[in-house]
Each structure stands twice: as structure tokens, then as C-alpha cells.
XYZ file of C-alpha atoms in Angstrom:
635
model
C -0.999 -33.476 25.725
C 1.280 -32.036 28.464
C 4.297 -31.334 26.093
C 1.205 -29.721 23.576
C 0.752 -27.371 26.597
C 3.878 -26.501 27.298
C 4.499 -25.420 23.595
C 1.777 -23.683 23.647
C 2.282 -21.622 27.042
C 6.094 -20.835 25.677
C 4.928 -19.739 22.140
C 1.926 -17.024 24.030
C 5.344 -16.351 26.567
C 7.129 -15.425 23.739
C 4.415 -13.309 21.737
C 3.941 -11.654 25.171
C 7.242 -10.643 25.423
C 7.585 -9.350 21.821
C 4.611 -7.107 22.201
C 5.957 -5.765 25.403
C 9.291 -5.059 23.826
C 7.511 -3.463 20.591
C 5.561 -1.381 23.296
C 8.756 0.126 24.591
C 11.135 0.359 21.548
C 9.287 0.196 18.427
C 11.286 1.069 15.507
C 11.189 0.325 11.928
C 13.476 -1.419 10.099
C 14.539 -3.042 13.358
C 18.219 -2.363 14.557
C 20.766 -4.709 14.449
C 21.812 -4.642 17.990
C 20.215 -2.924 20.778
C 21.271 -2.573 24.148
C 19.202 -1.294 27.264
C 20.749 0.614 29.675
C 19.372 1.383 33.270
C 18.081 5.344 33.337
C 16.132 7.749 30.581
C 16.660 10.753 28.927
C 14.668 13.511 28.855
C 14.714 16.264 26.326
C 15.120 19.380 27.696
C 13.822 22.861 26.904
C 17.082 23.871 25.030
C 19.132 21.337 22.760
C 22.292 22.115 21.712
C 23.177 19.828 18.659
C 27.236 19.775 18.312
C 28.163 18.772 14.434
C 32.131 19.084 14.848
C 33.856 20.254 11.998
C 33.422 17.579 9.807
C 31.826 18.898 6.362
C 28.366 17.885 5.026
C 26.850 17.605 8.573
C 24.904 20.727 8.663
C 21.642 19.785 6.535
C 21.623 16.957 8.998
C 21.779 18.812 12.010
C 19.030 21.149 10.443
C 16.872 18.097 9.143
C 17.169 16.906 13.139
C 16.354 20.839 14.359
C 13.344 20.966 11.764
C 11.763 17.348 13.157
C 12.033 18.348 16.921
C 11.654 22.152 17.156
C 8.025 21.937 15.914
C 6.173 19.432 18.236
C 8.527 19.986 21.234
C 8.436 23.608 21.310
C 12.150 23.144 22.601
C 14.662 25.672 21.334
C 16.985 24.075 19.226
C 20.831 25.655 17.978
C 23.494 23.761 16.124
C 26.895 24.778 16.424
C 30.209 23.210 15.655
C 31.866 23.217 19.247
C 29.849 23.043 22.240
C 30.990 20.803 25.194
C 27.455 20.298 26.917
C 25.584 19.354 23.922
C 22.664 17.680 23.893
C 23.040 15.873 21.112
C 26.661 15.170 19.777
C 27.070 14.257 15.917
C 30.344 12.599 15.483
C 32.314 11.550 12.154
C 34.218 8.977 12.862
C 38.258 9.860 12.155
C 38.902 6.153 11.421
C 36.281 4.162 10.130
C 34.362 1.818 11.937
C 34.765 -1.206 9.366
C 31.635 -2.617 11.080
C 29.068 -0.084 10.495
C 30.319 1.149 6.479
C 28.622 4.186 5.034
C 25.383 4.051 5.890
C 25.788 2.416 9.703
C 25.792 4.255 12.891
C 26.464 3.912 16.484
C 23.771 5.797 18.669
C 24.337 6.171 22.437
C 21.666 7.710 24.714
C 22.608 8.420 27.876
C 20.969 10.524 30.934
C 22.252 13.582 29.885
C 23.828 13.662 26.206
C 22.888 11.666 23.369
C 26.133 10.588 21.194
C 25.745 9.545 17.224
C 28.863 8.183 15.734
C 29.198 7.211 12.167
C 31.634 7.110 9.186
C 29.684 9.179 6.692
C 27.295 11.520 7.007
C 24.395 8.932 5.711
C 24.736 7.086 9.188
C 24.012 9.828 11.182
C 21.206 10.825 9.229
C 19.443 7.396 9.537
C 20.711 7.336 13.279
C 18.444 10.497 13.683
C 15.672 8.597 11.884
C 15.941 6.028 14.920
C 16.084 8.920 17.663
C 12.839 10.191 16.392
C 11.272 6.841 16.397
C 12.451 6.204 19.517
C 10.609 9.564 20.911
C 6.424 9.428 21.735
C 4.557 9.056 19.727
C 3.751 12.941 19.783
C 6.996 13.732 17.773
C 4.703 13.190 14.610
C 2.833 16.516 15.360
C 3.011 19.041 12.773
C 2.281 21.740 15.915
C 3.405 21.734 19.378
C 2.448 19.232 21.542
C 2.497 20.883 25.359
C 1.762 17.622 27.691
C 4.246 15.003 25.988
C 6.705 13.427 27.898
C 9.934 13.903 25.881
C 11.727 10.898 27.117
C 13.763 8.072 25.708
C 15.042 4.894 27.549
C 18.936 4.677 28.131
C 20.271 2.001 25.202
C 23.366 1.676 22.418
C 22.152 0.846 19.405
C 24.763 -0.184 16.673
C 22.860 -0.368 13.568
C 23.983 -0.734 9.655
C 22.242 -2.103 6.458
C 22.079 -5.741 4.955
C 21.791 -3.914 1.498
C 23.232 -1.074 -0.387
C 20.107 -0.761 -2.594
C 16.804 0.050 -0.476
C 14.309 1.196 -2.855
C 10.857 1.801 -3.850
C 9.510 2.372 -7.186
C 6.521 4.990 -7.959
C 4.311 4.729 -11.266
C 3.764 8.747 -11.629
C 2.989 7.650 -15.351
C -0.579 5.554 -14.823
C -1.484 8.471 -12.940
C 0.334 11.951 -12.532
C 1.775 12.978 -8.777
C 2.914 16.190 -8.592
C 6.322 17.279 -7.998
C 4.754 17.973 -3.951
C 3.395 15.015 -3.728
C 6.324 12.926 -4.794
C 8.312 15.042 -1.968
C 5.785 14.032 0.353
C 7.119 10.260 -0.708
C 10.238 10.941 -0.337
C 10.021 11.932 3.068
C 7.791 9.094 4.330
C 10.532 7.184 2.487
C 13.220 7.674 4.756
C 11.605 7.296 7.823
C 12.202 3.583 7.746
C 16.028 4.503 5.828
C 15.002 4.035 2.027
C 17.827 5.088 -0.019
C 16.613 4.988 -3.571
C 13.224 6.291 -5.662
C 12.676 4.712 -8.905
C 10.684 7.288 -10.830
C 8.653 5.539 -13.669
C 8.280 8.406 -15.790
C 6.745 6.813 -19.013
C 4.068 4.401 -20.255
C 0.922 3.809 -22.311
C -1.130 6.576 -19.879
C 1.734 9.612 -20.094
C 4.873 10.530 -20.640
C 6.085 12.536 -17.229
C 9.800 13.921 -18.005
C 10.266 17.414 -20.234
C 12.838 16.292 -22.844
C 13.655 19.532 -24.379
C 14.666 17.796 -27.993
C 11.416 16.315 -27.965
C 8.885 18.947 -27.011
C 5.890 16.550 -28.077
C 6.400 14.093 -25.495
C 4.553 16.807 -22.913
C 2.661 18.853 -25.375
C 0.926 15.502 -26.738
C 1.920 12.543 -24.543
C 1.098 14.041 -21.050
C -2.650 14.225 -21.227
C -4.973 11.872 -21.904
C -9.111 11.703 -20.922
C -10.437 11.602 -17.100
C -11.637 8.278 -16.521
C -12.851 6.855 -12.576
C -13.655 3.477 -11.950
C -12.238 0.526 -12.834
C -9.097 1.000 -14.709
C -8.734 -1.332 -17.876
C -12.620 -1.734 -17.899
C -12.948 1.790 -19.001
C -14.904 2.649 -22.630
C -12.743 4.050 -25.381
C -12.728 7.787 -25.120
C -14.717 9.808 -27.512
C -13.034 12.643 -29.852
C -14.889 15.474 -28.282
C -13.537 14.470 -24.706
C -11.451 16.949 -23.828
C -7.507 15.935 -23.118
C -6.496 17.649 -19.993
C -5.944 14.773 -17.705
C -1.972 14.160 -16.387
C 0.849 16.745 -16.251
C 4.927 16.357 -16.746
C 7.582 17.653 -14.406
C 9.650 20.100 -15.975
C 13.670 19.618 -16.244
C 13.637 22.371 -13.256
C 11.408 20.308 -11.485
C 13.598 17.122 -11.778
C 16.722 19.110 -11.064
C 14.699 19.962 -7.501
C 13.455 16.744 -7.128
C 16.981 15.773 -7.292
C 18.036 18.151 -4.701
C 15.668 17.482 -2.514
C 16.323 13.721 -2.652
C 20.025 14.564 -1.705
C 19.686 16.245 0.650
C 17.696 12.818 2.545
C 20.802 10.588 0.996
C 17.972 9.353 -1.843
C 18.866 8.799 -5.174
C 16.771 8.675 -7.823
C 16.520 6.790 -10.518
C 14.868 7.223 -14.010
C 13.074 4.761 -15.694
C 11.914 5.194 -19.377
C 9.740 2.225 -20.417
C 10.678 0.645 -23.852
C 9.987 -0.903 -26.092
C 6.763 -2.002 -24.667
C 4.548 0.474 -23.136
C 5.176 3.613 -25.326
C 1.721 4.519 -26.409
C 2.554 7.722 -24.895
C 5.320 8.076 -27.227
C 3.974 6.674 -30.107
C 0.874 8.788 -29.867
C 3.610 11.936 -30.065
C 5.719 10.623 -32.534
C 3.901 7.917 -34.872
C 7.216 7.285 -36.459
C 8.366 5.634 -33.592
C 5.912 2.700 -34.938
C 5.791 -0.143 -37.313
C 2.427 0.357 -37.765
C 0.742 3.000 -40.447
C -2.310 3.274 -38.397
C -0.202 4.615 -35.085
C -0.741 8.514 -36.605
C -4.282 7.989 -35.275
C -3.008 7.055 -31.978
C -3.658 8.762 -28.373
C -2.618 8.233 -25.154
C -4.377 5.756 -23.256
C -7.283 6.146 -20.832
C -7.119 3.594 -19.005
C -9.242 1.639 -22.204
C -8.470 -1.842 -22.474
C -5.715 -2.024 -24.960
C -3.904 -5.636 -24.462
C -5.214 -9.020 -24.526
C -3.679 -11.056 -21.551
C -6.162 -13.933 -22.016
C -3.323 -16.473 -23.680
C -0.928 -15.308 -21.029
C 2.449 -13.363 -21.778
C 3.744 -11.579 -23.638
C 0.591 -10.217 -24.446
C -1.578 -9.616 -27.791
C -1.612 -5.948 -28.266
C -4.669 -4.453 -29.772
C -2.466 -1.590 -30.628
C 1.020 -0.869 -31.291
C 2.337 0.285 -28.180
C 5.669 -0.841 -29.125
C 8.636 1.280 -30.512
C 9.553 -0.234 -33.948
C 13.058 -2.180 -33.671
C 13.934 -1.771 -37.182
C 13.535 1.809 -37.425
C 16.533 3.793 -37.098
C 14.471 6.742 -35.878
C 13.775 5.166 -32.706
C 17.570 5.078 -31.992
C 18.245 8.470 -32.604
C 14.676 9.392 -30.208
C 16.017 6.973 -27.421
C 19.317 8.985 -27.945
C 17.851 12.088 -27.372
C 15.647 11.359 -24.343
C 18.799 9.239 -22.677
C 21.346 12.329 -23.097
C 18.877 14.877 -21.291
C 18.208 11.673 -18.526
C 22.058 11.688 -18.044
C 22.492 15.772 -17.449
C 19.573 15.546 -15.558
C 19.990 12.580 -12.800
C 23.251 11.943 -11.314
C 22.464 8.348 -10.039
C 24.594 5.881 -12.169
C 21.851 3.551 -13.404
C 19.097 4.354 -16.072
C 16.289 1.773 -16.244
C 15.053 1.121 -19.289
C 12.006 -0.405 -19.456
C 12.023 -4.037 -21.407
C 8.850 -5.773 -19.466
C 6.126 -6.968 -21.238
C 6.601 -6.081 -24.778
C 3.762 -7.226 -27.543
C 5.439 -8.402 -30.377
C 2.484 -9.360 -32.580
C 2.768 -6.026 -34.496
C 6.500 -6.405 -35.024
C 5.911 -10.389 -36.552
C 4.002 -9.160 -39.538
C 6.161 -5.999 -40.241
C 8.327 -6.079 -43.119
C 10.857 -4.033 -41.906
C 11.564 -6.214 -38.539
C 11.172 -9.382 -41.310
C 14.502 -7.773 -43.033
C 16.078 -6.921 -39.602
C 15.679 -10.708 -38.903
C 17.138 -11.726 -42.062
C 20.172 -9.280 -41.544
C 20.649 -9.969 -38.113
C 20.322 -13.762 -38.141
C 17.239 -13.289 -35.483
C 15.216 -16.459 -35.065
C 12.810 -15.234 -32.437
C 10.891 -12.204 -31.462
C 12.516 -12.441 -28.074
C 16.068 -12.265 -30.292
C 14.213 -9.248 -32.009
C 13.871 -7.525 -28.063
C 17.424 -8.516 -27.493
C 18.819 -6.530 -30.788
C 16.922 -3.593 -29.818
C 17.503 -3.785 -25.785
C 21.842 -3.983 -26.706
C 21.495 -1.140 -28.671
C 19.678 0.612 -26.319
C 22.264 -0.388 -23.756
C 24.934 1.070 -25.429
C 23.433 4.446 -25.735
C 23.530 4.574 -22.072
C 26.947 3.159 -21.793
C 27.812 6.105 -24.602
C 26.218 9.089 -21.765
C 28.134 7.546 -19.023
C 25.293 5.386 -17.279
C 24.452 1.942 -16.483
C 21.497 0.081 -18.036
C 19.114 -1.829 -16.003
C 15.892 -3.213 -16.957
C 12.677 -5.925 -15.973
C 14.048 -9.325 -16.269
C 12.654 -9.746 -19.473
C 15.923 -8.370 -21.328
C 17.516 -11.608 -20.337
C 15.299 -13.863 -22.840
C 17.146 -12.002 -25.804
C 20.418 -12.429 -24.559
C 22.111 -8.857 -23.322
C 25.799 -8.549 -22.257
C 26.590 -9.171 -18.530
C 27.092 -5.221 -18.229
C 23.290 -4.914 -18.359
C 21.536 -5.262 -14.837
C 18.790 -6.953 -13.851
C 15.605 -5.849 -12.008
C 13.743 -9.485 -11.257
C 9.932 -9.041 -10.877
C 8.658 -12.558 -12.141
C 9.991 -14.351 -9.045
C 13.434 -14.884 -7.368
C 14.325 -17.786 -10.049
C 14.738 -14.900 -12.887
C 16.829 -13.207 -10.113
C 18.771 -16.155 -9.629
C 19.289 -17.275 -13.040
C 20.418 -13.782 -14.017
C 23.091 -13.241 -11.083
C 24.062 -16.949 -12.444
C 24.887 -15.717 -15.465
C 27.088 -12.619 -14.375
C 24.267 -9.588 -13.993
C 23.851 -7.573 -11.119
C 20.246 -8.178 -10.182
C 18.025 -5.807 -7.671
C 15.151 -8.645 -6.549
C 11.869 -7.241 -6.295
C 9.530 -10.302 -6.966
C 5.468 -9.403 -7.485
C 4.790 -12.460 -5.043
C 6.394 -10.290 -1.898
C 7.490 -6.460 -3.129
C 4.192 -5.575 -5.666
C 2.569 -3.052 -3.370
C -0.246 -2.110 -5.981
C -1.776 -5.172 -5.400
C -5.081 -6.388 -2.704
C -3.680 -6.527 0.784
C -6.717 -7.543 2.415
C -10.236 -9.031 0.981
C -11.391 -8.307 -2.304
C -14.392 -7.623 -1.113
C -13.523 -4.291 0.703
C -9.734 -3.899 -1.429
C -9.631 -2.229 -4.714
C -9.845 -4.845 -6.892
C -6.818 -6.449 -8.960
C -5.873 -9.440 -10.724
C -3.639 -10.692 -7.415
C -2.973 -9.979 -3.638
C 0.315 -9.435 -1.273
C -0.941 -9.681 2.139
C 1.448 -8.215 4.647
C 2.905 -11.331 5.592
C 3.856 -11.934 2.676
C 6.010 -8.975 2.249
C 7.727 -9.559 5.327
C 8.548 -12.964 4.170
C 11.002 -11.123 1.250
C 14.106 -12.958 0.645
C 16.228 -10.875 -2.074
C 19.725 -13.037 -1.252
C 18.509 -16.152 -2.266
C 21.036 -19.612 -1.793
C 23.487 -20.340 -4.145
C 24.101 -16.690 -5.615
C 27.198 -14.271 -5.594
C 25.983 -11.891 -2.882
C 28.224 -9.600 -4.548
C 25.499 -9.691 -7.421
C 22.505 -8.746 -5.643
C 22.528 -5.081 -5.182
C 19.234 -5.447 -3.013
C 15.537 -4.693 -3.581
C 12.406 -2.884 -3.691
C 9.051 -2.543 -3.479
C 7.352 -1.392 -6.515
C 3.992 1.210 -6.668
C 1.805 0.851 -9.891
C -0.698 2.681 -9.863
C -3.458 1.610 -12.556
C -6.094 1.576 -9.859
C -4.580 4.422 -7.349
C -5.800 7.871 -8.394
C -4.299 10.360 -5.795
C -1.904 10.462 -2.745
C -3.914 9.395 -0.011
C -4.616 6.250 -1.933
C -0.946 5.877 -2.719
C 0.056 5.890 1.184
C -2.618 3.421 1.715
C -1.163 1.045 -0.424
C 2.601 1.717 0.759
C 2.039 1.444 4.153
C 2.626 -1.375 6.056
C 3.946 -3.195 3.401
C 6.619 -0.682 2.598
C 7.651 -0.949 6.393
C 7.815 -4.853 6.178
C 10.292 -5.009 2.717
C 12.175 -2.032 4.778
C 13.289 -4.388 7.597
C 13.712 -7.277 4.824
C 16.453 -4.533 3.367
C 18.126 -3.389 6.063
C 17.834 -5.655 8.875
C 19.816 -9.209 9.850
C 17.724 -12.046 8.860
C 18.308 -13.146 12.343
C 16.764 -10.339 13.799
C 13.275 -10.787 11.551
C 10.145 -11.374 13.852
C 6.613 -11.814 12.800
C 4.819 -11.232 15.965
C 7.568 -8.589 16.980
C 7.463 -6.942 13.713
C 3.377 -6.722 14.137
C 3.809 -4.810 17.820
C 6.092 -2.196 15.954
C 3.434 -2.032 12.831
C 0.742 -0.974 15.869
C 2.609 1.562 17.400
C 3.856 3.012 13.801
C 0.326 3.106 13.193
C -0.450 5.170 16.062
C 2.472 7.496 14.989
C 1.080 7.892 11.243
C -2.361 8.631 13.024
C -0.553 12.044 14.109
C 1.165 12.924 10.743
C -1.758 12.167 9.255
C -0.323 9.596 6.523
C -2.406 7.283 5.793
C -2.093 3.246 5.964
C -3.818 0.173 5.710
C -4.983 -1.497 8.173
C -5.714 -4.899 6.415
C -3.911 -6.955 8.546
C -6.792 -6.800 10.778
C -8.981 -8.822 8.104
C -9.079 -12.216 8.186
C -8.269 -14.344 5.129
C -11.042 -15.627 3.669
C -10.991 -18.917 1.822
C -13.500 -20.843 0.244
C -14.510 -24.493 -0.710
C -17.565 -26.843 -1.244
C -18.025 -30.086 0.920
C -18.855 -33.563 -0.208
C -22.461 -32.571 -0.331
C -21.657 -29.709 -2.646
C -22.477 -26.811 -0.127
C -20.429 -23.771 0.420
C -17.798 -23.505 3.339
C -16.108 -20.582 4.034
C -12.312 -20.752 6.281
C -11.225 -17.340 7.970
C -7.694 -17.272 8.912
C -6.260 -14.254 11.125
C -3.016 -12.848 9.714
C -1.987 -11.727 13.024
C -2.158 -13.491 16.494
C -4.687 -12.832 19.440
C -7.837 -11.944 17.170
C -11.253 -13.282 17.367
C -13.589 -13.279 14.424
C -17.794 -12.854 14.552
C -19.810 -13.224 11.468
C -23.123 -13.422 10.291
C -25.321 -14.500 7.516
C -28.498 -12.901 8.041
C -27.332 -9.136 6.926
C -27.064 -7.531 10.475
C -23.413 -6.118 11.646
C -21.861 -8.296 14.011
C -19.828 -7.608 16.610
C -18.534 -9.591 20.015
C -21.570 -10.513 21.539
C -22.226 -12.813 18.038
C -21.003 -16.270 18.128
C -17.071 -16.244 17.941
C -15.255 -18.298 15.293
C -13.938 -21.310 15.767
C -14.200 -23.723 12.468
C -15.018 -23.389 8.720
C -18.608 -22.360 8.081
C -21.554 -23.630 5.894
C -22.848 -20.548 4.066
C -26.695 -21.303 4.956
C -28.915 -22.364 1.756
C -30.540 -18.704 1.070
C -28.182 -16.431 2.868
C -27.250 -13.774 0.293
C -24.446 -11.683 2.744
C -21.579 -12.724 4.887
C -20.456 -10.251 7.324
C -17.164 -10.796 9.186
C -14.890 -8.511 11.713
C -12.610 -8.736 13.892
C -12.094 -8.049 17.807
C -9.170 -7.639 20.242
C -11.031 -8.411 23.501
C -13.701 -6.194 23.485
C -12.495 -3.900 20.933
C -13.381 -3.894 17.280
C -9.621 -3.999 15.253
C -10.903 -5.191 11.941
C -13.226 -3.467 9.487
C -16.512 -4.815 8.775
C -16.207 -6.716 5.764
C -19.201 -7.459 3.916
C -19.058 -10.380 1.056
C -22.184 -11.609 -1.058
C -22.733 -15.196 -1.232
C -22.237 -14.592 -5.189
C -18.789 -13.228 -4.285
C -17.839 -16.325 -2.200
C -19.012 -18.763 -5.170
C -16.753 -16.737 -7.181
C -14.062 -17.817 -5.630
C -14.349 -21.590 -5.438
C -11.601 -23.542 -7.552
C -13.460 -25.452 -10.657
């Protein structure tokens, strides 16, 4: 008993220490090393940023100038030479081998801030750290007159663990404007992401202008607007207007690429083939194996796939390009040619996931292809398609990357693999010599529910914040040179607007950023939560939406030996008290505190749950019907 008490006291002391530290310095992702010094730096009314004579630093300094000047009201000047500069940017004459191309050293002294890096990217990321060191009011879009613009003196040494630190934004299922994509980029770079993966085509919309194929946007970019539960909508009638959607012109894309480049973000385009191609087939029916495709329309959220037997799905309409049709490869060549001209990034993502094979299996052209090429399975048929597409991508001077399903059909090791169906597929791909980007669904699918289904947009699975924080992209026994990094994926079937996109991305995007940037030994859940709460305060001022789901308990349901319904409640974070009711009232901290699993009263209709920290409610009032609880019991 005494030993348990000592351990408990030590744990409490550790948690308190972590929370205290987070109150003082709350940087996400956690830097490699922070050494506190005595004293504080106070931002003066006139701030001079010295950039020296190194090329490419002006726009970094301009970025910092804009972020500092509006909320502080300070006068900010940028000049190549000023010996008494407030903030000094310096590119190392001799490379600092420890910090690499994106790392930095930040020295905050009482009178001056010195930032050193090997490349401009390092200075940019140091600027993001500097902004997070300032009081939360720095996030204001208007001047804040009473803020205390002080920073503790310290030395920060920081550099990323991985070079590929991405977020995928699905702009096909629901279209997001150019300005909204810019806002998403702005929020990404706060947390040192450097890659935006744009999912530009799917069954619900083709989102990029291809000048040689104008119907892709004339027809393929538009559907019928539906609101509700995506995938369950009624099929649109012929008279419902197809005016919901949109696309990016090539000028829009160039503008986005330049906008991202100025923030050290690469944009990788994805065209999802051969499956998920209904928007393309509705535009050009000859790309299909199925004559009925001439009657197909862009999907508006009605059911088109049967997943009842697992993967691959059974297609109810033929949404896959025909691998035995030479017109398909001419189509892909035209698309990739224009993509390669628009996107400087070295990789083009060509999808490859969830392709239904049932229409292929009964098609005479595909059967003839299998005989001619000695293909025995539908996976090999898809492999034939993928190999040809990979050659097209390579012919444009780009590298091919696809979802991990591409491996099943046999593709050359030059094809990179994005592993989404768990880490194991990435391990197998790396052992086969492929470059791998890890994005396991269990950690990185930030479109999935992050709290209780009673209060979150319903989806087929959940990824809590703690699961995202557990993401590990470099498994044991794999050549680290082949693991390029990882990313989070935001699919938007259930996301209709930008505010919801932000809600689903943050704070799980913060957890993933830390998994990709920070050393493994520096990652600590309790410390992270303290920093998350400080970021919440910043996002309130910045007017960026986020999910408070970590405050809501994890609900587990079972039956006891008497077949009574039993509910267990587990806080996701420490220091919370849980209060409940079954009498249709709204519990607060005067109600009995949850201490053990609860038997649901025989005639109860609802359970309500809320969490408190002391006397302050922090969680949301969650109402779960008893029928919902019953449905969660494992049969």
C-alpha cells in the first residue's frame, strides 16, 4: 500500500510538473531541446528584423512582420544590415549538420532574438516557434493594447524527425474554394507541416481544369446538393439542378502552388484511378467498361457501393476506368501531362484504392486482356493498369505514388506507397524496396469520429486524440531511408464546410505534427494535453474551430450476468470528474460523481454525461439514448 501511494504521488507530481511547464512554454510540435535562461525578452514598440545578405529571406521576414505588427501595434522594419536589430535572421556560412535543411537554433536574450538556420525553411519554422512563445493575443486579427509581449529567455535547438509531414485535404467530396485552401495552409504551417496532399478527383467531383479534356469540369465538377448523412441520400431526380460543386482553374492552381511555396509547403496532386472515377466517367463514358455508362451522372451522395462483404467492394455502378481500353491510357497521359506542368512537387499521386472489380470480371475486353497478358486475378489486372500509369507518370519526369492496394497487383519498386490500411502494409512495401509514407487509418484518418457517436458526426469508426498521438511511422526492422514520413488524411464525405474541416483537423492534426517532427523520447501525453489546452486559447482568438472531444469520456457498454445494461466511462485525459443522470435532467457537479460502472435503470430512456475540472464544466453535455447504448453491446 505504501509503495502504491508513493507511485501515485510521483505520478501526480509528474503530471503537475508537465502542466506547469505547458503553461509557461506550450509549443506544438515539441522542439528537440529547450534550455531556459534567466530573464525575459520584451517586444519593443519598434522592432527591427535584420535579414543579412542571404537570398530568399525577405519573404520569411515579411511573414513574421505581418504576424507581429497587427496584434502588437509595433512598428516593424526589415533591413539587410542593422547591428542593433531586435530579431536577427542568419543563414549559416558553414552548414550546421545537426539541424539539417529545416532545423534552426533560436536564442532569445533579454535584448535581442537570434535565429540561425542552414536554409530559409529553418528560419520560417523558427518564426512559427517564436509566435507560439509570445502571449496568445498574438493570434488576434486586430491590435491588442493591453497585452504583455514578453518571452522567457531561452535557447531552442530544433529540427524535424521526418521530411514528409503532410495533411491530405479531400476537396472532391465537397468543394472548398481557393481562399479556403489558403486558410488550411496557413493553419498547417503553424505546426510545421510541409506538404498538402490535394485529393482532386473522385466519384463526387473533378476539381482541376484539364484544358485538353474540358468536360471534366463542365460535367464532372457538378452534382446535386444534398445535406444529411452522406452515402444514404436518395438518388437525385432528373429535374434536380446540378449546380453544386466547383473546380480550380489552372491559374488558381498556380496561385495556390506559389502561396504554399512561400510558406515552405509543397502541394501534391492526387487523381484517383482506376476506382473512384465516376466523375471522369460521367464526363467521358467511353472510359468505362460498361455501355450503360452513357447514362451515368456525378455522384451526389447516394449509395453506389456495397461494402457488406468487405473489400474490395461490389460496385452498383461501374465507377472504375477500363484497364483494357487504350482510350483510358490516352486520357491518363493528357491529365498527367497537365498536372506535371502545374505542380513542381516531384510526386504525383494516382490513387489505386478501393477499386471494385465486379464489372471488370464480366467484361469481354478485360477477359481478352487477361488472356493476352497472362493475368490470373483481378488484382493482377489492376496491377497491369498501375504499371502502365506509373510509366506515364515517369515519362513526365515525376515519381508515382499510390495507396497501398497497388502492391497487391505487383508494381515496380520505383512506385512509392502510401500505407493507409495499417502499418503492416507499409512495412511489407518497404521490405519490397518501395518508398513509403505512413498514414495508418487507426491514427491518421482525421475524418473519423473523435468523440462519442452521440455527439460527433456519425462515421464508420473512431480515432480519438490519444490514438493520433500514438502514431508511429517508423516501425522496428524497416530501413529508415525508405520511410519518408507520414501524414493525416481528411476525407470530406461528412464535412460540408470549412468550419467543420477545422473542427475535424484540430487538435488531432497537432498530435500528428508532433509524431512527425518531435523526437520519440520527447513525446509525453500529459505534457501534450497541457500544450493543447494552451493552443485552444490561441485558436479561440484566431477564430479557428477545433474539437473539444478530449474532454468527453470514452463510453463502453456491456451486459452483466443478469443481462442488465452496464455503462463504463473512461476519461481520455487526467484530472476530470464525470457526472451522469438517467432521469432526463442535466447533470452538473452537484450530481453523484462517477466512480464505477453504472447499471442502466430498467425504464430509463436517456443517459446524460458531462465532465468537470473542479467546479468548472469542461466537457460537453452528451445525451445518449438507451436504445443507442443497447446497440453498442457486442453480440
